[in-house]
Short mmCIF file of C-alpha atoms and ligand atoms in Angstrom, two decimals:
data_model
loop_
_atom_site.label_atom_id
_atom_site.label_comp_id
_atom_site.label_asym_id
_atom_site.label_seq_id
_atom_site.Cartn_x
_atom_site.Cartn_y
_atom_site.Cartn_z
CA MET W 435 117.89 76.62 35.88
CA LYS W 436 120.03 73.64 35.02
CA THR W 437 121.65 72.12 38.09
CA ILE W 438 124.70 69.89 37.90
CA HIS W 439 125.80 67.82 40.89
CA GLU W 440 128.69 65.77 39.52
CA PRO W 441 132.12 67.38 39.08
CA HIS W 442 132.92 65.36 35.94
CA LEU W 443 129.62 66.41 34.32
CA MET W 444 130.29 70.05 35.14
CA GLN W 445 133.76 69.67 33.67
CA ARG W 446 132.37 68.17 30.48
CA GLU W 447 129.81 70.99 30.20
CA ALA W 448 132.57 73.58 30.72
CA ASP W 449 134.79 71.95 28.10
CA ASP W 450 131.92 72.00 25.58
CA LEU W 451 131.24 75.66 26.36
CA ARG W 452 134.89 76.54 25.84
CA VAL W 453 135.02 74.66 22.54
CA ALA W 454 131.94 76.68 21.48
CA GLY W 455 133.92 79.85 22.26
CA LYS W 456 131.85 80.83 25.31
CA ARG W 457 133.26 82.92 28.13
CA ILE W 458 132.56 81.24 31.48
CA VAL W 459 132.17 83.31 34.64
CA LEU W 460 132.15 81.57 38.01
CA VAL W 461 130.46 82.77 41.21
CA PRO W 462 131.46 80.49 44.11
CA THR W 463 129.11 80.58 47.11
CA MET W 464 128.14 78.47 50.09
CA GLY W 465 124.46 79.06 49.33
CA ALA W 466 121.90 80.75 51.61
CA LEU W 467 121.98 83.44 48.96
CA HIS W 468 121.29 87.08 49.80
CA GLY W 469 121.68 90.47 48.13
CA GLY W 470 125.48 90.29 48.29
CA HIS W 471 125.52 87.06 46.31
CA THR W 472 123.00 88.30 43.75
CA ALA W 473 125.15 91.42 43.22
CA LEU W 474 128.05 89.09 42.37
CA ILE W 475 125.86 87.13 39.95
CA ARG W 476 124.63 90.34 38.28
CA GLU W 477 128.24 91.50 37.88
CA ALA W 478 129.16 88.08 36.47
CA ARG W 479 126.35 88.44 33.91
CA THR W 480 128.15 91.48 32.46
CA LEU W 481 131.49 89.67 32.19
CA GLY W 482 130.80 86.68 29.98
CA ASP W 483 128.40 84.34 28.20
CA VAL W 484 127.69 81.66 30.79
CA VAL W 485 127.38 82.36 34.51
CA VAL W 486 128.03 79.32 36.70
CA VAL W 487 126.94 79.71 40.31
CA THR W 488 128.31 77.15 42.74
CA LEU W 489 126.60 76.12 45.97
CA PHE W 490 128.89 74.18 48.26
CA VAL W 491 129.25 74.39 52.03
CA ASN W 492 132.91 73.48 52.10
CA PRO W 493 133.80 71.47 55.21
CA ALA W 494 137.53 72.08 54.64
CA GLN W 495 137.22 75.78 55.50
CA PHE W 496 135.36 75.29 58.80
CA GLY W 497 137.26 74.68 62.04
CA GLU W 498 136.36 72.48 64.99
CA GLY W 499 133.32 73.85 66.77
CA GLU W 500 132.39 76.26 63.96
CA ASP W 501 128.96 76.39 62.30
CA TYR W 502 129.44 73.81 59.50
CA GLY W 503 126.59 71.63 60.79
CA ARG W 504 124.08 74.43 61.24
CA TYR W 505 125.05 76.54 58.18
CA PRO W 506 121.74 77.41 56.42
CA ARG W 507 121.01 75.27 53.33
CA ASP W 508 118.09 75.75 50.90
CA ILE W 509 118.93 74.75 47.34
CA GLU W 510 115.45 75.42 45.84
CA ARG W 511 115.38 78.99 47.13
CA ASP W 512 119.00 79.52 46.05
CA ALA W 513 118.25 78.26 42.53
CA LEU W 514 115.41 80.80 42.18
CA LEU W 515 117.55 83.67 43.43
CA ALA W 516 120.53 82.67 41.29
CA SER W 517 118.50 82.41 38.08
CA GLY W 518 116.65 85.65 38.89
CA ALA W 519 120.00 87.44 39.12
CA GLY W 520 121.20 86.06 35.78
CA GLY W 521 122.84 82.74 36.62
CA ASP W 522 122.76 80.09 33.86
CA LEU W 523 124.04 76.98 35.58
CA LEU W 524 124.06 75.83 39.17
CA PHE W 525 126.85 73.54 40.31
CA ALA W 526 125.92 71.94 43.63
CA PRO W 527 128.15 68.96 44.38
CA GLU W 528 127.82 66.54 47.28
CA THR W 529 130.60 66.69 49.86
CA THR W 530 131.72 63.17 48.98
CA ALA W 531 132.00 64.14 45.31
CA MET W 532 134.39 66.97 46.20
CA TYR W 533 136.29 65.09 48.91
CA PRO W 534 135.98 61.36 48.20
CA PRO W 535 137.52 58.82 50.56
CA GLY W 536 141.30 59.01 50.34
CA TYR W 537 141.31 62.72 49.48
CA GLN W 538 144.62 64.30 50.60
CA THR W 539 145.62 67.21 48.34
CA PHE W 540 145.43 70.80 49.61
CA VAL W 541 146.49 74.24 48.41
CA ASN W 542 148.17 76.46 50.99
CA VAL W 543 148.95 80.13 50.32
CA GLU W 544 151.47 80.21 53.09
CA ARG W 545 152.02 83.64 54.64
CA LEU W 546 148.87 85.53 53.68
CA SER W 547 146.79 82.70 55.12
CA LEU W 548 148.24 83.20 58.59
CA ARG W 549 147.02 86.77 59.02
CA LEU W 550 143.71 88.12 60.40
CA GLU W 551 140.98 85.57 59.65
CA GLY W 552 143.67 82.91 59.22
CA ALA W 553 145.09 83.61 62.69
CA ALA W 554 141.59 83.46 64.19
CA ARG W 555 140.54 80.43 62.12
CA PRO W 556 143.57 78.15 61.58
CA GLY W 557 143.29 76.19 58.33
CA HIS W 558 140.43 78.33 57.00
CA PHE W 559 142.26 79.64 53.94
CA ARG W 560 143.79 76.25 53.18
CA GLY W 561 140.19 75.07 52.84
CA VAL W 562 139.18 78.10 50.79
CA ALA W 563 142.16 77.94 48.42
CA THR W 564 141.71 74.20 47.94
CA VAL W 565 138.02 74.36 47.11
CA VAL W 566 138.42 77.37 44.81
CA ALA W 567 141.29 75.67 42.96
CA LYS W 568 139.06 72.61 42.55
CA LEU W 569 136.12 74.75 41.36
CA PHE W 570 138.40 76.43 38.82
CA ASN W 571 139.48 73.01 37.53
CA ILE W 572 135.89 71.77 37.42
CA ALA W 573 134.13 74.80 35.88
CA ARG W 574 137.11 76.08 33.84
CA PRO W 575 136.09 79.76 34.20
CA HIS W 576 137.70 82.68 32.40
CA SER W 577 136.72 84.97 35.30
CA ALA W 578 135.51 84.46 38.85
CA VAL W 579 133.63 86.98 40.98
CA PHE W 580 134.15 87.45 44.72
CA GLY W 581 132.96 89.96 47.34
CA GLN W 582 135.00 92.64 49.07
CA LYS W 583 133.15 91.48 52.21
CA ASP W 584 135.77 88.72 52.42
CA ALA W 585 138.72 90.99 51.69
CA GLN W 586 141.43 88.58 52.79
CA GLN W 587 139.90 85.80 50.72
CA VAL W 588 140.37 87.93 47.61
CA ILE W 589 143.98 88.71 48.54
CA VAL W 590 144.76 85.04 49.17
CA LEU W 591 143.04 83.87 45.97
CA ARG W 592 144.77 86.49 43.80
CA ARG W 593 148.09 85.22 45.18
CA MET W 594 147.08 81.62 44.45
CA VAL W 595 146.11 82.48 40.87
CA ARG W 596 149.47 84.20 40.30
CA ASP W 597 151.55 81.56 42.05
CA LEU W 598 149.91 78.59 40.31
CA ASP W 599 149.44 80.29 36.90
CA LEU W 600 145.73 79.48 36.99
CA GLY W 601 144.86 82.10 34.39
CA VAL W 602 141.51 83.06 35.94
CA GLU W 603 140.63 86.75 36.21
CA ILE W 604 139.51 87.63 39.76
CA VAL W 605 136.79 90.31 39.86
CA VAL W 606 135.74 91.98 43.13
CA VAL W 607 132.32 93.45 43.97
CA PRO W 608 131.86 96.01 46.79
CA THR W 609 130.18 94.88 50.00
CA LEU W 610 126.37 94.97 49.92
CA ARG W 611 124.86 96.29 53.14
CA GLU W 612 121.49 96.44 54.82
CA GLN W 613 119.99 99.93 55.15
CA ASP W 614 121.51 100.34 58.61
CA GLY W 615 124.99 99.46 57.35
CA LEU W 616 125.24 95.83 58.48
CA ALA W 617 127.09 93.85 55.82
CA MET W 618 124.80 91.24 54.28
CA SER W 619 125.82 87.76 55.38
CA SER W 620 124.29 84.29 55.43
CA ARG W 621 125.18 84.28 59.13
CA ASN W 622 122.99 87.31 59.97
CA VAL W 623 120.02 84.92 60.34
CA TYR W 624 121.67 83.55 63.49
CA LEU W 625 121.38 86.94 65.25
CA THR W 626 118.70 87.38 67.90
CA PRO W 627 116.50 90.48 67.41
CA ALA W 628 118.50 92.29 70.12
CA GLN W 629 121.83 91.36 68.51
CA ARG W 630 120.52 92.40 65.10
CA VAL W 631 119.81 95.86 66.53
CA GLU W 632 123.37 96.08 67.88
CA ALA W 633 125.23 94.61 64.90
CA PRO W 634 125.44 97.81 62.76
CA VAL W 635 127.94 99.07 65.35
CA LEU W 636 130.56 97.13 63.36
CA TYR W 637 130.07 99.26 60.26
CA ARG W 638 129.84 102.40 62.39
CA SER W 639 133.27 101.58 63.80
CA LEU W 640 134.65 101.22 60.27
CA ARG W 641 133.13 104.56 59.29
CA LYS W 642 134.69 106.08 62.38
CA ALA W 643 138.08 104.70 61.33
CA GLU W 644 137.65 106.20 57.88
CA ASP W 645 136.65 109.60 59.31
CA LEU W 646 139.66 109.61 61.63
CA ILE W 647 142.07 108.65 58.86
CA ARG W 648 140.59 111.13 56.39
CA SER W 649 140.90 113.88 58.99
CA GLY W 650 144.61 113.20 59.42
CA GLU W 651 145.01 110.44 62.02
CA ARG W 652 148.11 108.45 61.06
CA SER W 653 148.51 106.21 64.10
CA ALA W 654 147.07 102.75 63.46
CA GLY W 655 146.93 102.18 67.22
CA ALA W 656 144.75 105.26 67.71
CA VAL W 657 142.38 104.07 64.97
CA VAL W 658 142.14 100.57 66.49
CA ALA W 659 141.52 102.08 69.95
CA ALA W 660 138.71 104.32 68.67
CA MET W 661 137.06 101.40 66.85
CA THR W 662 137.34 99.17 69.90
CA LEU W 663 135.71 101.83 72.05
CA GLU W 664 132.91 102.31 69.53
CA ILE W 665 132.16 98.57 69.41
CA THR W 666 132.46 97.75 73.10
CA GLY W 667 130.72 100.97 74.17
CA GLY W 668 127.78 100.45 71.82
CA SER W 669 127.10 96.72 71.99
CA SER W 670 127.56 93.40 73.75
CA ALA W 671 129.94 92.20 70.99
CA ALA W 672 133.17 90.42 71.88
CA ILE W 673 135.96 91.53 69.55
CA ASP W 674 138.10 88.83 67.89
CA TYR W 675 140.34 91.39 66.24
CA VAL W 676 140.38 94.94 64.93
CA SER W 677 143.14 95.52 62.41
CA VAL W 678 144.69 98.29 60.36
CA ALA W 679 146.92 96.58 57.80
CA ASP W 680 148.67 97.04 54.49
CA ALA W 681 146.00 95.98 51.98
CA ASP W 682 148.50 94.12 49.78
CA THR W 683 150.63 92.24 52.29
CA LEU W 684 148.21 92.26 55.27
CA ASP W 685 151.16 93.31 57.44
CA PRO W 686 149.89 95.25 60.46
CA LEU W 687 150.60 98.98 60.17
CA VAL W 688 151.98 101.21 62.90
CA THR W 689 151.85 104.44 60.92
CA LEU W 690 149.70 105.10 57.86
CA SER W 691 151.62 106.61 54.98
CA PRO W 692 150.39 108.40 51.85
CA GLY W 693 149.76 106.23 48.80
CA ALA W 694 149.60 102.97 50.72
CA PRO W 695 146.30 101.06 50.44
CA VAL W 696 144.94 100.32 53.90
CA LEU W 697 142.62 97.50 54.92
CA VAL W 698 140.69 98.23 58.09
CA SER W 699 139.04 94.98 59.18
CA LEU W 700 137.41 93.35 62.14
CA ALA W 701 135.78 90.23 63.46
CA ALA W 702 133.42 90.20 66.42
CA ARG W 703 131.04 87.80 68.09
CA PHE W 704 127.47 88.44 69.08
CA GLY W 705 126.88 85.45 71.32
CA THR W 706 127.89 82.47 69.14
CA THR W 707 127.54 84.41 65.87
CA ARG W 708 130.82 85.59 64.42
CA LEU W 709 130.65 88.48 61.94
CA ILE W 710 133.38 90.10 59.84
CA ASP W 711 133.53 93.39 57.99
CA ASN W 712 136.11 95.70 56.43
CA ILE W 713 136.75 98.83 54.43
CA HIS W 714 139.53 99.58 52.02
CA ILE W 715 141.05 103.06 52.15
CA ARG W 716 143.61 104.65 49.86
CA LEU W 717 145.28 107.71 51.33
P1 LIG Y 1197 129.79 82.89 50.99
O1 LIG Y 1197 128.57 82.21 50.47
O2 LIG Y 1197 129.61 83.58 52.29
O3 LIG Y 1197 131.02 82.01 50.92
O4 LIG Y 1197 130.08 84.07 49.97
C1 LIG Y 1197 130.19 83.83 48.59
C2 LIG Y 1197 130.70 85.06 47.93
O5 LIG Y 1197 129.80 86.14 48.17
C3 LIG Y 1197 132.07 85.52 48.46
O6 LIG Y 1197 132.85 85.98 47.38
C4 LIG Y 1197 131.71 86.62 49.40
O7 LIG Y 1197 132.73 87.58 49.56
C5 LIG Y 1197 130.52 87.23 48.67
N1 LIG Y 1197 129.70 88.00 49.61
C6 LIG Y 1197 129.16 87.56 50.78
N2 LIG Y 1197 128.51 88.57 51.40
C7 LIG Y 1197 128.65 89.65 50.61
C8 LIG Y 1197 128.20 91.01 50.68
N3 LIG Y 1197 127.49 91.46 51.72
N4 LIG Y 1197 128.53 91.85 49.69
C9 LIG Y 1197 129.27 91.42 48.63
N5 LIG Y 1197 129.70 90.16 48.49
C10 LIG Y 1197 129.41 89.29 49.46
#
């Protein structure tokens, strides 16, 4: 698989592909690829002619004391997995190539970035929006594929694409899960064996929320309370947040109403490992 490290070389390659009439599909990742990422790459394969997979652990989206330094990195393994899933080109820039000395331009999707993950991780979506805008300018994709696993990321990026007229189609792939329901994540490798046994409680709490809502519960508070009980009763996890929100605006809901798309989401810590998960429900 051809690997490109320099942004200007990737840009030149993308320009040549566009001149040749090729449809470019981008799959941005931070590497440490797993089944969720390969599902994105397989979906990308169906959407265009050239699938560009990016590997970049973006320092701008990590906060103080987060896992930037210890985030798993293995470019050889990632290249094999990416090409096996149908990737054509790997773009793996150095940090200094993306953020050279003097760098000072950031993209901020103002209100949506303050909710949920943004409230728990100040500056996170400023980092995400900035790097994705840069990747769009570097790889010039027609479409870009993201996972429902990071539901708020998709909502923020769709807003950015509309607001800045970026003209990139955003495609979303459902969350890939382990057999016991745990959402696949590069961070699952941090879990101790005991935490790994407990972690599926997060998905069970989401399923519980869905069952309650489908059987007529309309109080968001009651749903949050039931999920909280499920998680704290069944594990040692510390909850960061459990949220029932409008899936378009991310405004917290008090009462669920028919027709409104609902995002039920959560973040919880098993020791120092922070996991997120969500489900999308339309009443
Ligand atoms: P990351 O490498 O964690 O930044 O993720 C790169 C892309 O893969 C993002 O669009 C994620 O939403 C997506 N992704 C991560 N985990 C999963 C999963 N379990 N299922 C589907 N997509 C995922």
